[in-house]
Coordinates of C-alpha atoms in Angstrom, one line a residue:
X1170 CA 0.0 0.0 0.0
X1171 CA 1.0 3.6 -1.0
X1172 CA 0.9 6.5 1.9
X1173 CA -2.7 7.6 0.4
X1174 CA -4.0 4.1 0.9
X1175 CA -2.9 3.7 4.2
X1176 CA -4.1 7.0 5.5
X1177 CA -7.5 6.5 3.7
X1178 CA -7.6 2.3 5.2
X1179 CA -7.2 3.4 8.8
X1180 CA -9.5 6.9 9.2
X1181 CA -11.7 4.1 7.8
X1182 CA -11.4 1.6 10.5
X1183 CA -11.2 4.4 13.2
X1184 CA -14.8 5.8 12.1
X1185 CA -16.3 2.8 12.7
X1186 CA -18.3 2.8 16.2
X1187 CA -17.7 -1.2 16.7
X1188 CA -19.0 -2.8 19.3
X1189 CA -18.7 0.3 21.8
X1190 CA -21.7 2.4 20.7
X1191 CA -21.9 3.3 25.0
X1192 CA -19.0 5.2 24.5
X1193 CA -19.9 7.1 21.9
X1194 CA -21.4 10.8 22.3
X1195 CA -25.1 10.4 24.2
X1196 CA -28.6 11.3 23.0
X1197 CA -27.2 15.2 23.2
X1198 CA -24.6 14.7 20.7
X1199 CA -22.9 18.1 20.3
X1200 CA -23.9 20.0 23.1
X1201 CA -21.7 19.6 26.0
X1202 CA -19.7 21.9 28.1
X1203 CA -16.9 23.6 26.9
X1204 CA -14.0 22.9 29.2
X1205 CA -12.0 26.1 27.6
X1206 CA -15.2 28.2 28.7
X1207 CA -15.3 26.7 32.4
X1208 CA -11.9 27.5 32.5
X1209 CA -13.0 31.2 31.8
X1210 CA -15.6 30.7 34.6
X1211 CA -13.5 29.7 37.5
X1212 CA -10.9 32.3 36.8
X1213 CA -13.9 34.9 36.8
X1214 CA -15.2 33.1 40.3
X1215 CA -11.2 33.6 41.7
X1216 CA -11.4 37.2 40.8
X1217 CA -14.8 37.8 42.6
X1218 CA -14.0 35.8 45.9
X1219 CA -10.5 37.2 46.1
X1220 CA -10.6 40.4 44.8
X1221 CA -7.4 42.2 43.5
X1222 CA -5.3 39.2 43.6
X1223 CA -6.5 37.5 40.4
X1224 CA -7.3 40.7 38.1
X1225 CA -5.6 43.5 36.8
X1226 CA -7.4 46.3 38.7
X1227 CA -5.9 48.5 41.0
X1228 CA -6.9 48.3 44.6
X1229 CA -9.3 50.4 45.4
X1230 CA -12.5 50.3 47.4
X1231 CA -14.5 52.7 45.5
X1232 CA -14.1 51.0 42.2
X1233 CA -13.8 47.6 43.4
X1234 CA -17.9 46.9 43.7
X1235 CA -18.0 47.9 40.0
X1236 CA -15.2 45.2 38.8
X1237 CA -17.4 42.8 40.7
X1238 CA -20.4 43.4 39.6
X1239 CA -19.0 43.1 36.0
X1240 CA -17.3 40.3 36.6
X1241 CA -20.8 38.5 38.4
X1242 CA -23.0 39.9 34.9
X1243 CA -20.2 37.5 32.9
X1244 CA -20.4 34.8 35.5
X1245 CA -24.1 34.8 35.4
X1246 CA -23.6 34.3 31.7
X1247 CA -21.2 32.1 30.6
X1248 CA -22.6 30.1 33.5
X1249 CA -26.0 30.3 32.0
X1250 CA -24.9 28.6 28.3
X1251 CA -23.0 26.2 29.7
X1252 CA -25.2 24.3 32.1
X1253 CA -28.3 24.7 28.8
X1254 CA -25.4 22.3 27.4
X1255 CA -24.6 20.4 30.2
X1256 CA -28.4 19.8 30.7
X1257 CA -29.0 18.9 27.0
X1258 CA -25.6 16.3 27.2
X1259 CA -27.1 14.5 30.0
X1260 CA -30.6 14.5 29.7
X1261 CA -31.6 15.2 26.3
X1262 CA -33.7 18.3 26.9
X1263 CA -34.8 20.8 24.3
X1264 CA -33.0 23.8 23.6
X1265 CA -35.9 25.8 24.9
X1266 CA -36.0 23.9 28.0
X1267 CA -32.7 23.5 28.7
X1268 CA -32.2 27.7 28.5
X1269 CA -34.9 28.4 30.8
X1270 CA -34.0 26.1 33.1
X1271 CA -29.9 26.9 33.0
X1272 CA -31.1 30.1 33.4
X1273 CA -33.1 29.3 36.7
X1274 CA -30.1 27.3 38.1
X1275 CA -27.5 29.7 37.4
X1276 CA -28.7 32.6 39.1
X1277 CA -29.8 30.0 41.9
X1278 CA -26.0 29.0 42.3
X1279 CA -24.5 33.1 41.8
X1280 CA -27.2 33.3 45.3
X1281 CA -24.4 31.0 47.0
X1282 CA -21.7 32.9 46.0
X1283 CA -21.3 34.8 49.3
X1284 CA -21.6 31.4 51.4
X1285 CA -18.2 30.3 49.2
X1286 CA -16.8 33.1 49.8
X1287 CA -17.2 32.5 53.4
X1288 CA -16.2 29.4 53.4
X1289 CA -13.1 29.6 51.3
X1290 CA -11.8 32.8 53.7
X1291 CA -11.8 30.2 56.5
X1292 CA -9.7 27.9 54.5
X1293 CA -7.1 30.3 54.0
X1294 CA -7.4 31.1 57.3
X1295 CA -6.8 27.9 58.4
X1296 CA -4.0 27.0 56.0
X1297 CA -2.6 30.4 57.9
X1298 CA -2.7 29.4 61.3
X1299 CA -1.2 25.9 60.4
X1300 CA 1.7 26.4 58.9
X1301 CA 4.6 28.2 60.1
X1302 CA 6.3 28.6 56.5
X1303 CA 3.8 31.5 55.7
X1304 CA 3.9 35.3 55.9
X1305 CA 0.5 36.3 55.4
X1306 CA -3.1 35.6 54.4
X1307 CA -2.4 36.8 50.6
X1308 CA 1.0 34.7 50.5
X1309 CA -1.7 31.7 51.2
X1310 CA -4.1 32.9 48.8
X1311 CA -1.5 33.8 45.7
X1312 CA 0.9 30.9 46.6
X1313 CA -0.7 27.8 48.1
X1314 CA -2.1 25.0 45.6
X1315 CA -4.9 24.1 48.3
X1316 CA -6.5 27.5 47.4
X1317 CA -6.9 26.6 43.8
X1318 CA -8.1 23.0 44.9
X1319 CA -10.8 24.1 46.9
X1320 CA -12.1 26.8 45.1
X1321 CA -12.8 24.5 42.5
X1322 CA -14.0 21.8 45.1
X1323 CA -16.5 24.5 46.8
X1324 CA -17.7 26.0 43.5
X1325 CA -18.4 22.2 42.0
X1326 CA -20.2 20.7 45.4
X1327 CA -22.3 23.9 44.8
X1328 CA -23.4 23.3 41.7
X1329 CA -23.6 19.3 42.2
X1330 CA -26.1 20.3 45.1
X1331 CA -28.2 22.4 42.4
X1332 CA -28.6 18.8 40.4
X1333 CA -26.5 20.4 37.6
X1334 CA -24.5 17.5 35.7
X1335 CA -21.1 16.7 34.3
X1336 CA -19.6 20.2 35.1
X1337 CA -18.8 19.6 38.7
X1338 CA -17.0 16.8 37.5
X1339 CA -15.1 18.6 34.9
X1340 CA -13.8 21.3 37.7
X1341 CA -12.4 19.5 40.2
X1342 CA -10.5 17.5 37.7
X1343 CA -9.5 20.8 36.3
X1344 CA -7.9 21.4 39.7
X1345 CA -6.7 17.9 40.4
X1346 CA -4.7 18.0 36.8
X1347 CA -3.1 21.7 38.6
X1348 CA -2.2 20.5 41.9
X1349 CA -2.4 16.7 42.6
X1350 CA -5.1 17.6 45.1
X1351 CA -8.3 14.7 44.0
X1352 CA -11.9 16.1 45.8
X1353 CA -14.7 14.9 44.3
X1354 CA -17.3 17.4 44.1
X1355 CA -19.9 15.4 46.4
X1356 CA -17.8 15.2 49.5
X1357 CA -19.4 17.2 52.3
X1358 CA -16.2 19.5 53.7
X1359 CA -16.6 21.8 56.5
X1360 CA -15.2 25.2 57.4
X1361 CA -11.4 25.6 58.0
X1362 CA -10.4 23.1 55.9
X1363 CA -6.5 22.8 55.2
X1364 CA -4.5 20.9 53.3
X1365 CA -1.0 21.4 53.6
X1366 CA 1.6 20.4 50.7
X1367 CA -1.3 19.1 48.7
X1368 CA 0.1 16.5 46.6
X1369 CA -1.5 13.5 45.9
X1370 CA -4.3 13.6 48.3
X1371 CA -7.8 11.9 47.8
X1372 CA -11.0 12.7 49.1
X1373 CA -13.8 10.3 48.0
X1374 CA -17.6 11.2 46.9
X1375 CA -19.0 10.8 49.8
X1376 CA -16.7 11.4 52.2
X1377 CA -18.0 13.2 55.1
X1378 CA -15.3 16.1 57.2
X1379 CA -16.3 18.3 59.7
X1380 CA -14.8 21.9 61.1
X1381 CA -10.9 22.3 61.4
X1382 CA -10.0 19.3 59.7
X1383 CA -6.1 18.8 58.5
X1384 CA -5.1 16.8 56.0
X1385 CA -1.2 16.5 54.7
X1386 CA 0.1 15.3 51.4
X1387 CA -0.8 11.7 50.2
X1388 CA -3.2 11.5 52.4
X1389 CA -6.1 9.0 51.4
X1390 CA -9.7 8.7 52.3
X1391 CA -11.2 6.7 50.0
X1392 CA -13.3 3.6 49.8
X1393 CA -12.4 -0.2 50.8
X1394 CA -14.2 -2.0 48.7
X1395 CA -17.5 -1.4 47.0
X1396 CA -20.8 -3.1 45.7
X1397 CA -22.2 -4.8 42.7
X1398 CA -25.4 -4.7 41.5
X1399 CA -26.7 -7.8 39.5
X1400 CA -25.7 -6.1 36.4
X1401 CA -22.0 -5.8 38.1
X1402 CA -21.7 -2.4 38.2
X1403 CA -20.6 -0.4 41.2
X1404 CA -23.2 0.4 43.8
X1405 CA -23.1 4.3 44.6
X1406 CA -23.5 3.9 48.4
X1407 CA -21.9 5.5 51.3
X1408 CA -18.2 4.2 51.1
X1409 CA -15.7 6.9 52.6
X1410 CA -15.1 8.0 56.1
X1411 CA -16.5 10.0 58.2
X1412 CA -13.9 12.6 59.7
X1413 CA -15.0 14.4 62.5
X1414 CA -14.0 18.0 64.1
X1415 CA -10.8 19.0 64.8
X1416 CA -9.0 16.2 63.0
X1417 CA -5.1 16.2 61.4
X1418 CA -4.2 13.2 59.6
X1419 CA -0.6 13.2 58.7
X1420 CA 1.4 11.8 55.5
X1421 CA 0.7 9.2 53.2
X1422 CA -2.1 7.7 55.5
X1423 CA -4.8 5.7 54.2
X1424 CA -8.5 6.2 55.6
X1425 CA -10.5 3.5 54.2
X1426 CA -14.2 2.8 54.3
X1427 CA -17.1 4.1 55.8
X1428 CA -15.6 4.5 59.5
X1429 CA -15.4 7.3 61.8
X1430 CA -12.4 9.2 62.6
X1431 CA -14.0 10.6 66.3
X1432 CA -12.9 14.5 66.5
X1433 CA -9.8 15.9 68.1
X1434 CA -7.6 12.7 67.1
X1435 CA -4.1 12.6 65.3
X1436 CA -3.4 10.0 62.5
X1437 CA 0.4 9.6 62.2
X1438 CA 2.4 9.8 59.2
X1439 CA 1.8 5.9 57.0
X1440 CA -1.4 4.4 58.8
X1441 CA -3.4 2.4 57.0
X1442 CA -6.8 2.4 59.1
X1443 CA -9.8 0.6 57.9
X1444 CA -12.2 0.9 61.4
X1445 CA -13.5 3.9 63.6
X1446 CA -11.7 5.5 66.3
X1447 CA -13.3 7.3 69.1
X1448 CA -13.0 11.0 70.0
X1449 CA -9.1 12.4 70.9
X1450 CA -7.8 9.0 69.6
X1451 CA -4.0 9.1 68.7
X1452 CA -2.8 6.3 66.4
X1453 CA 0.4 5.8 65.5
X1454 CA 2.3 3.4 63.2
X1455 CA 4.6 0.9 65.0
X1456 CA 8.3 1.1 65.2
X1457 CA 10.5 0.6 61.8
X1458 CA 12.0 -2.6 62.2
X1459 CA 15.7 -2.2 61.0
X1460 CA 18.0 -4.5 59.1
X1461 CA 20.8 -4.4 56.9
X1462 CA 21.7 -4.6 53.7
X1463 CA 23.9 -3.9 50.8
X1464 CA 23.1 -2.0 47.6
X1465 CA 19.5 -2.7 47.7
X1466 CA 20.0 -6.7 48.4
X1467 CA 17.2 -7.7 51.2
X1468 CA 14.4 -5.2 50.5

């Protein structure tokens, strides 16, 4: 076969939808979210809820409720289009529909934009007054990836709650892909939430944490097993822990299953836990055993 042929042959074969029509677009083939545009909207949503650290204005008080205001009108829209494709993707709805409905839903979710707000100054607060490393409250909100992570978490749980699909999903992946910090968008998080270092932590969907709740890098809480239902698919039932008040879990600890961590304990550094401990519990992982060896011979 000549270059032609072989170019022709295989966009052929890949244009075929073989036996894996599932994963092929769904019944709203062609209108989905744009992930470009959602981009668009969290940056807009970081300039709102932190003003004068993500936009080019000057600081100033007396202009600063215009910028805002601006800034929600564009929110408002750009929110508005893409849930009328995010409803029309998942459920099939008609374009008329679908507008009137995204419209209902996004002003419903720029109503909770003060509640965020709250919530994500108490995380930076937090972040503040737990680690040692940083100067300020704008060196935390400029510098620290757990800023992006739950911004993106608390904006996506927000709209999850509203019954909106697929773009929840979409933004906290957008921030998982930024900072190796993995929330899914139904976990229920509290206020004063911190996560310092960030990397590589999970936090499943239905993880439950309350109030002042610590978390350090690789930590796990996540699901030990799960159910199938007689089709064999996954069951989506309660799964992750429970993580009461005033909580730090240290490095690289694994919190498995749908147990309680009772508030005011300490999980050391490397525990793998997998049942509930009661209030102001401190568990700690035994003492390395040592050994020797030469040049990596005995591990």
């Amino acid at each position: 076969m000549n270059a032609e042929e072989i170019l022709l042959k295989n966009t052929r074969l890949l244009s075929e939808c073989l036996d894996k029509e599932r994963m092929m677009l769904p019944r709203g083939a062609g209108h989905f979210p744009s992930v470009e545009a959602l981009k668009e909207f969290m940056r807009l949503v970081k300039t709102i809820v932190f003003p004068d650290f993500f936009d080019k204005q000057r600081n100033s008080s007396t202009i600063r409720g215009y910028y805002i205001g601006v800034g929600v009108e564009k929110l408002y829209s750009l929110l508005k289009r893409e849930i009328g494709h995010a409803l029309r993707f998942d459920h099939d709805r008609g374009e008329t529909d679908a507008e009137m409905e995204a419209a209902e839903l996004a002003l419903r979710f720029i109503d909770t934009l003060p509640e965020i707000k709250r919530l994500l100054y108490t995380d930076v607060e937090a972040m503040y007054n737990n680690d040692p490393a940083v100067d300020n409250f704008g060196e935390v909100i400029l510098c620290y990836p757990v800023v992006q992570a739950m911004v993106n978490y608390r904006v996506a749980h927000s709209l999850l709650r509203l019954g909106i699909p697929v773009i929840p999903r979409i933004l906290t992946e957008l921030a998982h892909s930024l900072t190796g910090i993995d929330i899914h968008p139904g976990a229920e998080i509290g206020e004063y939430f911190a996560i310092d270092h960030g990397t590589g932590v999970v936090i499943g969907e239905t993880c439950i944490i309350g109030n002042h709740v610590t978390l350090y890098q690789g930590v796990t809480l996540g699901a030990k097993n799960f159910s199938l239902d007689s089709h064999g698919h996954p069951v989506n039932v309660p799964r992750h822990p429970i993580i009461e008040d005033n909580v730090t879990i240290y490095s690289n600890s694994s919190i498995l299953g749908r147990i309680t961590v009772g508030h005011d304990s300490i999980i050391g550094g490397n525990i793998w836990l997998t049942y509930s401990v009661p209030p102001e519990s401190r568990i700690l992982q035994r003492k390395a055993v040592a050994t020797t060896f030469t040049d990596g011979l005995g591990i």
